[in-house]
Coordinates of C-alpha atoms in Angstrom, one line a residue:
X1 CA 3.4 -25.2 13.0
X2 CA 3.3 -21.9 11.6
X3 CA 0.0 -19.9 12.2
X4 CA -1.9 -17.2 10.4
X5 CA -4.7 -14.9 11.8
X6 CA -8.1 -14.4 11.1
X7 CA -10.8 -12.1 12.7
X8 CA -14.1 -14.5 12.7
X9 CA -16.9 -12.8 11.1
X10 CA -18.3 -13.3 14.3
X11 CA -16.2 -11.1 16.6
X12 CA -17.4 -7.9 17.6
X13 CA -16.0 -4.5 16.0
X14 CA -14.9 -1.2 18.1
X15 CA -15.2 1.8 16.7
X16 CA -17.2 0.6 13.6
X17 CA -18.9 3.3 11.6
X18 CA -22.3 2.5 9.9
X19 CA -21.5 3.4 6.3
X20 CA -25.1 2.2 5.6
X21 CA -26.4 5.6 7.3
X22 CA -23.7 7.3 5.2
X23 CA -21.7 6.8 2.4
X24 CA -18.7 8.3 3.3
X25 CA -16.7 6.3 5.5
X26 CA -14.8 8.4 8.2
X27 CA -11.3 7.4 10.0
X28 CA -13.1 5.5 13.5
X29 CA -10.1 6.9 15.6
X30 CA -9.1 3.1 16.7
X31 CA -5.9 2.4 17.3
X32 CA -4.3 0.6 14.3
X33 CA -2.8 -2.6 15.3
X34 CA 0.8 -3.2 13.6
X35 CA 0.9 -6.5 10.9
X36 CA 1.7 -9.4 12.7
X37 CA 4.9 -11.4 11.3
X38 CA 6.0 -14.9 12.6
X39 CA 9.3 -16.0 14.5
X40 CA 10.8 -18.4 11.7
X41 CA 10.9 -21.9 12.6
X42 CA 12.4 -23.2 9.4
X43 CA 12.0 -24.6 6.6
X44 CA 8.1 -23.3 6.4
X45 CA 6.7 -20.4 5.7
X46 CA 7.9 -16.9 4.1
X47 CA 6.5 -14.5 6.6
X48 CA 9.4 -14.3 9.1
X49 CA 11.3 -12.7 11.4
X50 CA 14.2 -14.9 11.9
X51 CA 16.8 -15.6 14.7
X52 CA 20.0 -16.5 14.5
X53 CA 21.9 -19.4 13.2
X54 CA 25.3 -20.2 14.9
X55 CA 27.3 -19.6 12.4
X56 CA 26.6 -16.0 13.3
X57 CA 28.8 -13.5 15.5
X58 CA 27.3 -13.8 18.9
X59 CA 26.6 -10.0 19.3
X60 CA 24.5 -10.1 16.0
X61 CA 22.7 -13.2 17.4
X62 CA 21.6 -11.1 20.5
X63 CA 20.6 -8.2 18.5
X64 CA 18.3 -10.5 15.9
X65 CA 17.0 -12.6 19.2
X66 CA 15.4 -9.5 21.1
X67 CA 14.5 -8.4 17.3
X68 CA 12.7 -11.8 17.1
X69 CA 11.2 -11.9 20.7
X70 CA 9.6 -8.3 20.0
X71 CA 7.8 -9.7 17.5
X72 CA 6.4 -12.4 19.3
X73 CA 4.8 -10.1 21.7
X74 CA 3.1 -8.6 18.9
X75 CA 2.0 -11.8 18.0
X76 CA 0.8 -12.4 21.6
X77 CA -0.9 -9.2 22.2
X78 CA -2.6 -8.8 18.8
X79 CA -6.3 -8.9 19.5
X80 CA -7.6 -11.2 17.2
X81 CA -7.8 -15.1 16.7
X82 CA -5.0 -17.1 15.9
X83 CA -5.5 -20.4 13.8
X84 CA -3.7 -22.8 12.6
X85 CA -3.1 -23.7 8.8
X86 CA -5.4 -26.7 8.7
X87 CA -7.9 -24.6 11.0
X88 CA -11.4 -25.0 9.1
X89 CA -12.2 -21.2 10.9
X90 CA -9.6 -19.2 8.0
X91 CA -10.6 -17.2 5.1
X92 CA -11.2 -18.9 2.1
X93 CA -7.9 -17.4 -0.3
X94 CA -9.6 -16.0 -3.3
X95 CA -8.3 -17.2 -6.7
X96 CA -7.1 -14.9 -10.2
X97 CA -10.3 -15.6 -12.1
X98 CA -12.8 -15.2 -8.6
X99 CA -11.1 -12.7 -7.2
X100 CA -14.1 -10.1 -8.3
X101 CA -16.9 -11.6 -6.8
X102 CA -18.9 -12.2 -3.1
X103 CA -20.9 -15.1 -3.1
X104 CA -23.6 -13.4 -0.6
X105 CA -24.0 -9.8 -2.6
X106 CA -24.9 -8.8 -6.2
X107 CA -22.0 -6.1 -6.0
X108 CA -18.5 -5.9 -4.4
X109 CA -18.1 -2.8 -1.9
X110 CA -14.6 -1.1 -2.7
X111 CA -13.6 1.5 -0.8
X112 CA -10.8 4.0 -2.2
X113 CA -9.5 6.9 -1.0
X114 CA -11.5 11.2 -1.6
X115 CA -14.6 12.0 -2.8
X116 CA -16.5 11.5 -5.7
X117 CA -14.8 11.9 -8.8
X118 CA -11.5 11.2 -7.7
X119 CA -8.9 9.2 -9.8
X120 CA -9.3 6.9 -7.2
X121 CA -12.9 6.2 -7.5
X122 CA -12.1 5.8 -11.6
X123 CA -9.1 3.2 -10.9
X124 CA -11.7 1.2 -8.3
X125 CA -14.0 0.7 -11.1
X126 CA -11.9 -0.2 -13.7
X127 CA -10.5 -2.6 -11.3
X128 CA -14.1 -4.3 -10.4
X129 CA -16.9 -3.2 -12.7
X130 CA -19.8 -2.6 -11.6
X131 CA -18.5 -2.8 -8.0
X132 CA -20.0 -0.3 -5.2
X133 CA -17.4 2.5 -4.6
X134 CA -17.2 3.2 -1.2
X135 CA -15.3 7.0 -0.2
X136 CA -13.2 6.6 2.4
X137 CA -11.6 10.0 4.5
X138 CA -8.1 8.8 4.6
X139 CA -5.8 5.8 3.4
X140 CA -6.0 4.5 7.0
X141 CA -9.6 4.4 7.1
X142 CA -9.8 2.5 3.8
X143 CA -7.5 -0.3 4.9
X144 CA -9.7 -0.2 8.6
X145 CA -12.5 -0.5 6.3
X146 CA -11.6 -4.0 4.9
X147 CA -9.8 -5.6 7.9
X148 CA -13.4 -4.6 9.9
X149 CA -15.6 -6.3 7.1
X150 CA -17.2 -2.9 6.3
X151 CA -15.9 -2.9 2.7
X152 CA -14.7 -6.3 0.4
X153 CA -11.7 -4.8 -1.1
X154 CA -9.7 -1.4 -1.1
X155 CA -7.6 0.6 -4.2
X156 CA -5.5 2.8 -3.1
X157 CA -2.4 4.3 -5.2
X158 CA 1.1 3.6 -4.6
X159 CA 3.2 5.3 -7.4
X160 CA 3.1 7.7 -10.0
X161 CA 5.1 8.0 -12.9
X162 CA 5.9 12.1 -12.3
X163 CA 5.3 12.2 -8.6
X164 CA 7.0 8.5 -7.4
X165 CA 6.2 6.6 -5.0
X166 CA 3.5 7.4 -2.4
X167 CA 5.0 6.6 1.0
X168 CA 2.1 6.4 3.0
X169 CA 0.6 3.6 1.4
X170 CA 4.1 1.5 1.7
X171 CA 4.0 2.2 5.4
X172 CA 0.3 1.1 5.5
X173 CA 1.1 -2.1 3.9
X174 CA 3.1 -3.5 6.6
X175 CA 1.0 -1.7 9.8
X176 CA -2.1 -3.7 8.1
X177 CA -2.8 -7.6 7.5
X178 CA -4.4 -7.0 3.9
X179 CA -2.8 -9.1 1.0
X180 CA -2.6 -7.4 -2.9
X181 CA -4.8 -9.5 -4.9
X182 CA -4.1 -6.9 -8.2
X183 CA -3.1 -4.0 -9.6
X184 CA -4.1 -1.4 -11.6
X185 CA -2.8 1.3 -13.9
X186 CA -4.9 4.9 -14.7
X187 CA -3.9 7.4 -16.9
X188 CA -4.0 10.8 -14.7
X189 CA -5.3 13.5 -16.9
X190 CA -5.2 16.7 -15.0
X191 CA -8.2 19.5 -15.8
X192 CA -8.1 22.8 -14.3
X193 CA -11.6 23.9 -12.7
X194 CA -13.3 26.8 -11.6
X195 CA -16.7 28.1 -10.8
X196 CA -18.7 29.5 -14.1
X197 CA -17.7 32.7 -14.7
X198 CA -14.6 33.1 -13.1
X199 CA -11.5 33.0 -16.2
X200 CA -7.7 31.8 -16.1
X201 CA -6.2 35.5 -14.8
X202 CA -9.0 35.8 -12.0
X203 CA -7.3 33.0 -10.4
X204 CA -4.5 33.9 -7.5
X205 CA -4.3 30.5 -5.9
X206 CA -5.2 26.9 -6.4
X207 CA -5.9 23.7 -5.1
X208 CA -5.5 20.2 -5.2
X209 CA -3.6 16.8 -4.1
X210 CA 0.6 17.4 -3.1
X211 CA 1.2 14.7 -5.9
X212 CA -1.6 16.4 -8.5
X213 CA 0.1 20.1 -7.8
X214 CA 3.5 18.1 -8.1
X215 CA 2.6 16.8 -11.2
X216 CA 1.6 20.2 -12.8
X217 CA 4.8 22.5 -11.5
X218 CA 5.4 23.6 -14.3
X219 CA 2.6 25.1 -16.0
X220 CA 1.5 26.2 -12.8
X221 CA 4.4 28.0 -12.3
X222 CA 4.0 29.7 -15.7
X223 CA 0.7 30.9 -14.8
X224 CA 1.9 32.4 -11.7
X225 CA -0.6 30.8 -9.6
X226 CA 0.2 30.3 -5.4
X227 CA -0.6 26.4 -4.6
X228 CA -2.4 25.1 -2.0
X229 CA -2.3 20.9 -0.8
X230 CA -5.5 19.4 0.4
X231 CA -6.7 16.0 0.7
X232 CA -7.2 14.7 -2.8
X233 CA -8.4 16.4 -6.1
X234 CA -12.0 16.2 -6.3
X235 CA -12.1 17.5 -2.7
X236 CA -10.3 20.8 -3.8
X237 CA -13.1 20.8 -6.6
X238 CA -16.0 20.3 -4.3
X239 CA -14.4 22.7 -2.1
X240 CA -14.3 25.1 -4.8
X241 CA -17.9 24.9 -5.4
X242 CA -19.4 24.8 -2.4
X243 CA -17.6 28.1 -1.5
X244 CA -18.4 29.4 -4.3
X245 CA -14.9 30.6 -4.7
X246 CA -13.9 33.5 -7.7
X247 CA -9.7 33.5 -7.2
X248 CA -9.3 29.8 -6.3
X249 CA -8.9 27.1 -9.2
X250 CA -8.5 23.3 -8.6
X251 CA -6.9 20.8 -10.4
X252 CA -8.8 17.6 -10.7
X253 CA -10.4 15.4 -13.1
X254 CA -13.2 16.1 -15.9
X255 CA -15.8 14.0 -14.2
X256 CA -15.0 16.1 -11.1
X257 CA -16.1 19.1 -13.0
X258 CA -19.7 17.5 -14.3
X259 CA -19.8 16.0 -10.5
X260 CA -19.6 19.1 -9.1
X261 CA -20.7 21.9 -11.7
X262 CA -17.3 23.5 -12.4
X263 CA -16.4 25.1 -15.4
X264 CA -13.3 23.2 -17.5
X265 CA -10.5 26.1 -18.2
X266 CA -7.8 23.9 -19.4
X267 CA -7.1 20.1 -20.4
X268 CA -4.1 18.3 -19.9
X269 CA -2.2 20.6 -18.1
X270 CA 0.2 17.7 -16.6
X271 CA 3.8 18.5 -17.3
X272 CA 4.2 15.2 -19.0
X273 CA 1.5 13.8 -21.0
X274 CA 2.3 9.9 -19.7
X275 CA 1.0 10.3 -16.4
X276 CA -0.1 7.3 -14.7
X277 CA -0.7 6.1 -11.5
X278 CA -0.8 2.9 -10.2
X279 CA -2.6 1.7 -8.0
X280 CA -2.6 -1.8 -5.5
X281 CA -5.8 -4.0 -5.3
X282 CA -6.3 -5.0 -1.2
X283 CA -8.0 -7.8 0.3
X284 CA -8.2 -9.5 3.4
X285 CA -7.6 -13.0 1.7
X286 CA -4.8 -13.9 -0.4
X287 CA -5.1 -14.7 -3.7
X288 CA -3.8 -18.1 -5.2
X289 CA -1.0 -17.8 -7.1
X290 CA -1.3 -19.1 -10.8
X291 CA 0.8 -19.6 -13.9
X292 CA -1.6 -18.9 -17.0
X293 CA -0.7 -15.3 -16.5
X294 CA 2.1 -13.0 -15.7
X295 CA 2.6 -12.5 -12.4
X296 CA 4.4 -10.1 -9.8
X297 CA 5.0 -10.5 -6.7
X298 CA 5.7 -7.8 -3.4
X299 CA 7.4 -8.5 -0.3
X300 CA 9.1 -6.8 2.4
X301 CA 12.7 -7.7 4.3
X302 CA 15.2 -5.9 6.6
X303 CA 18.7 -6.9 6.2
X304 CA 21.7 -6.2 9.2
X305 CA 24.3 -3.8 8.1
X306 CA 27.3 -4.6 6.3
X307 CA 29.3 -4.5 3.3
X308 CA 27.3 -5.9 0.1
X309 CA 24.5 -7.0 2.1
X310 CA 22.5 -5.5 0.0
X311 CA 24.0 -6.7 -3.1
X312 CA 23.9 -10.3 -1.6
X313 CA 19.7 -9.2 -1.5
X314 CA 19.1 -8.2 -4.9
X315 CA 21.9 -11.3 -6.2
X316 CA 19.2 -13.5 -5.4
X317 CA 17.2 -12.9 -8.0
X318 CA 19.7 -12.1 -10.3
X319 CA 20.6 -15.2 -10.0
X320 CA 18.0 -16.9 -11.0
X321 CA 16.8 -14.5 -14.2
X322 CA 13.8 -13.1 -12.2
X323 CA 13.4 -9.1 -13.1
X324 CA 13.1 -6.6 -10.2
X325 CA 10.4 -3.9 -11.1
X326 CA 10.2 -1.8 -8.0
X327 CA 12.5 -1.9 -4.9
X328 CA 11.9 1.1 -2.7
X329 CA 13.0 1.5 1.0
X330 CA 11.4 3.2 3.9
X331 CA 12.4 3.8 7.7
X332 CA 11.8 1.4 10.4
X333 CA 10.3 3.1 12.7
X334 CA 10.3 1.8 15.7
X335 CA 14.2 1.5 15.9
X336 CA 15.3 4.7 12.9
X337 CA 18.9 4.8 15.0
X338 CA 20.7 1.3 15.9
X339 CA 23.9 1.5 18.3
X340 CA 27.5 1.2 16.8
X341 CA 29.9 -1.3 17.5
X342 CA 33.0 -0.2 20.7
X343 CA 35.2 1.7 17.6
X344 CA 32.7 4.6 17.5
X345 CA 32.1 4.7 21.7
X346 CA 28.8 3.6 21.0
X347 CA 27.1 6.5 19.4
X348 CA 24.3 6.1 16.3
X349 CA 26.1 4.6 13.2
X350 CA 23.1 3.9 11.1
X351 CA 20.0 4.2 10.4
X352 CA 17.8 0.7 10.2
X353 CA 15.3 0.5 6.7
X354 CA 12.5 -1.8 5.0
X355 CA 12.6 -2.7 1.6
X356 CA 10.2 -2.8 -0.5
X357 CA 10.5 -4.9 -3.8
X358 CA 8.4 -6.4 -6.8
X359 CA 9.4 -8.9 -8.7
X360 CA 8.6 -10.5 -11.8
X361 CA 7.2 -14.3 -10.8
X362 CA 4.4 -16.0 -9.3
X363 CA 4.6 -17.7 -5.7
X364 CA 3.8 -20.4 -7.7
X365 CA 7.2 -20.7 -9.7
X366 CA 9.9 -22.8 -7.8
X367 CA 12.1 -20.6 -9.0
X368 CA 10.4 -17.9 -6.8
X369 CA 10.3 -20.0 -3.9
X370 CA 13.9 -21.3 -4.4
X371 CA 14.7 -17.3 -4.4
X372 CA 13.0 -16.5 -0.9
X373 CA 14.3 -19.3 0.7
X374 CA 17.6 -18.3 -0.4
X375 CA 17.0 -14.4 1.0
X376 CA 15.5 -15.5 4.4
X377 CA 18.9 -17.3 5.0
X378 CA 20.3 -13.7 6.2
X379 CA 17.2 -11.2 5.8
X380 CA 16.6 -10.2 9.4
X381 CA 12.7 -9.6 8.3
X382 CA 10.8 -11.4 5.6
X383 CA 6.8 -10.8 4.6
X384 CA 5.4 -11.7 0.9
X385 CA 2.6 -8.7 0.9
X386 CA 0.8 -10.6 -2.1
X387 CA 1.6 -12.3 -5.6
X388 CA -1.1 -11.0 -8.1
X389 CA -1.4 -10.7 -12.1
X390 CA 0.3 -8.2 -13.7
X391 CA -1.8 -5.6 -15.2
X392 CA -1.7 -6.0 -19.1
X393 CA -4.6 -3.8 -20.3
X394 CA -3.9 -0.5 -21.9
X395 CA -3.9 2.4 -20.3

């Protein structure tokens, strides 16, 4: 039977920080725990890590079975509780239209990553209105934050239309056991501040996010200013003002300037006016995928080398009409280099990598199912990371 796990509400937390006391929830320095995937005992389940059938070489069964058995000790050393499926103990999965609500609090707590007056903190509350917005140090600490009951739910970006993809959060998504339950979209409308007084040719540096300064090249550039990366936006603006700085600028939002009593010297200065960000909706329950809405749908696989095994990946879906949206592939880390076979005296070949995909379809389409089924048959690594409704408002 295949198992999932829980931490009981009951079990005792290291390291947890009273956000109470303070609002601002800082990294507890614990050690993160990686996600915990299953050994595949088919035909259940989509979370897998699968050995090898015997139709395989025997070489590539060996490979794939000490793959496979080291992730079973990560199963076996990962300190939480381990149910099983009909267990009474697991977390109630949250549905699409109840998703937004706690049953024992008047508001949801959602932590997201900055300070006040990031776009973060805008994107959590136009995710859940009216929800408590919780700032969190860094994008580990927010997912800590939900996996240690401190917080209900997390928003935290994971592409921009200028900038791309934010890597972090894709590695974050498979060290952590949070499902997506949404998504988001936020128009990013770049402002550049300063303190009162201070005018567009006192500046000689400024300050913001990598991906906010990325985002602006150009017309910084063309005002010949020196950029400098901090933590996120409105930090660079409250850092601004609380120094009381005369040559710095930061870019950041408009509410960051009425947060923290900055001056507005220019609108909009984004090289392209459709900027937006999008941002993933985390939980620690899955949601229950529907059909009275569009859907998407993110998972995770590794594939062995070879010729068209990625096309044999991706042809899964194709086959079946479902649209890719995203596929984006990252490093595994633990094993970046893999031995070559005897023809190149066994030095590195290749490097091993993640994908990440979304797809167009709800768990709840058989077509869906019929197409996981189909990749697991020679993905090496297999985790659905949540199946949630597409986004539809306007941005």
């Amino acid at each position: 039977m295949a198992a999932f796990l829980s931490r009981s509400p009951m079990t005792a937390v290291t390291g947890q920080i009273n956000v109470q006391s303070s609002p601002y929830i800082r990294n507890p320095g614990t050690n993160v725990v990686p996600s915990v995937v299953f050994i595949k005992r088919r035909p259940t389940g989509f979370v897998v890590a699968s050995q090898n059938d015997d139709k395989y070489e025997s070489s590539l069964s060996q490979r794939k079975n000490a793959k496979a058995l080291e992730l079973q000790r990560l199963v076996e050393d990962f300190p939480y509780e381990i149910f099983s499926r009909d267990s009474s103990l697991r977390p109630r999965p949250l549905s699409s239209t109840s998703s937004d609500s706690v049953s024992d609090r008047s508001r949801l707590r959602v932590a997201y990553q900055g300070v006040r007056g990031a776009y973060s903190e805008s994107a959590a509350e136009k995710a859940y209105p009216n929800c408590e917005a919780v700032p969190c140090e860094q994008f580990d600490t927010a997912f800590e934050a939900v996996e240690q009951w401190l917080v209900d739910r997390a928003v935290l970006p994971i592409e921009n239309s200028l900038g791309g993809s934010i890597h972090r959060n894709y590695d974050l998504l498979l060290r952590h056991r949070l499902h997506i339950v949404g998504e988001v979209k936020l128009a990013v409308r770049h402002c550049l501040l300063a303190n009162h007084g201070v005018e567009l040719e006192d500046l000689r540096r400024v300050m913001s996010h990598p991906q906010a300064l990325a985002q602006c090249e150009h017309t910084l550039t063309r005002w010949g200013l020196v950029r400098e990366a901090v933590d996120d936006t409105a930090g660079a603006a409250k850092l601004i003002a609380f120094h009381k700085l005369k040559d710095a600028g930061a870019v950041a939002s408009s509410s960051a300037a009425m947060i923290y009593g900055l001056n507005i010297l220019a609108e909009d200065i984004q090289d392209d006016c459709d900027n937006v960000t999008r941002f993933l909706m985390l939980a620690r329950e899955p949601i229950i995928p529907g059909r009275d809405k569009p859907f998407k749908t993110s998972i995770v696989f590794s594939l062995e080398e070879g010729p068209g095994v990625l096309f044999k990946a991706l042809a899964v879906f194709a086959l079946r009409q479902i649209n890719l949206t995203k596929i984006e592939s990252r490093p595994l880390q633990r094993h970046p280099l893999r031995a070559s076979d005897d023809s190149n005296n066994g030095a590195p070949k290749y490097f091993d990598y993640l994908f990440y995909v979304d797809f167009e379809a709800s768990m709840a389409d058989q077509n869906a199912q019929n197409a996981l089924r189909h990749l697991e048959e020679f993905a090496t690594f297999l985790r659905v990371l949540g199946s949630y409704p597409v986004d539809t408002s306007m941005i």
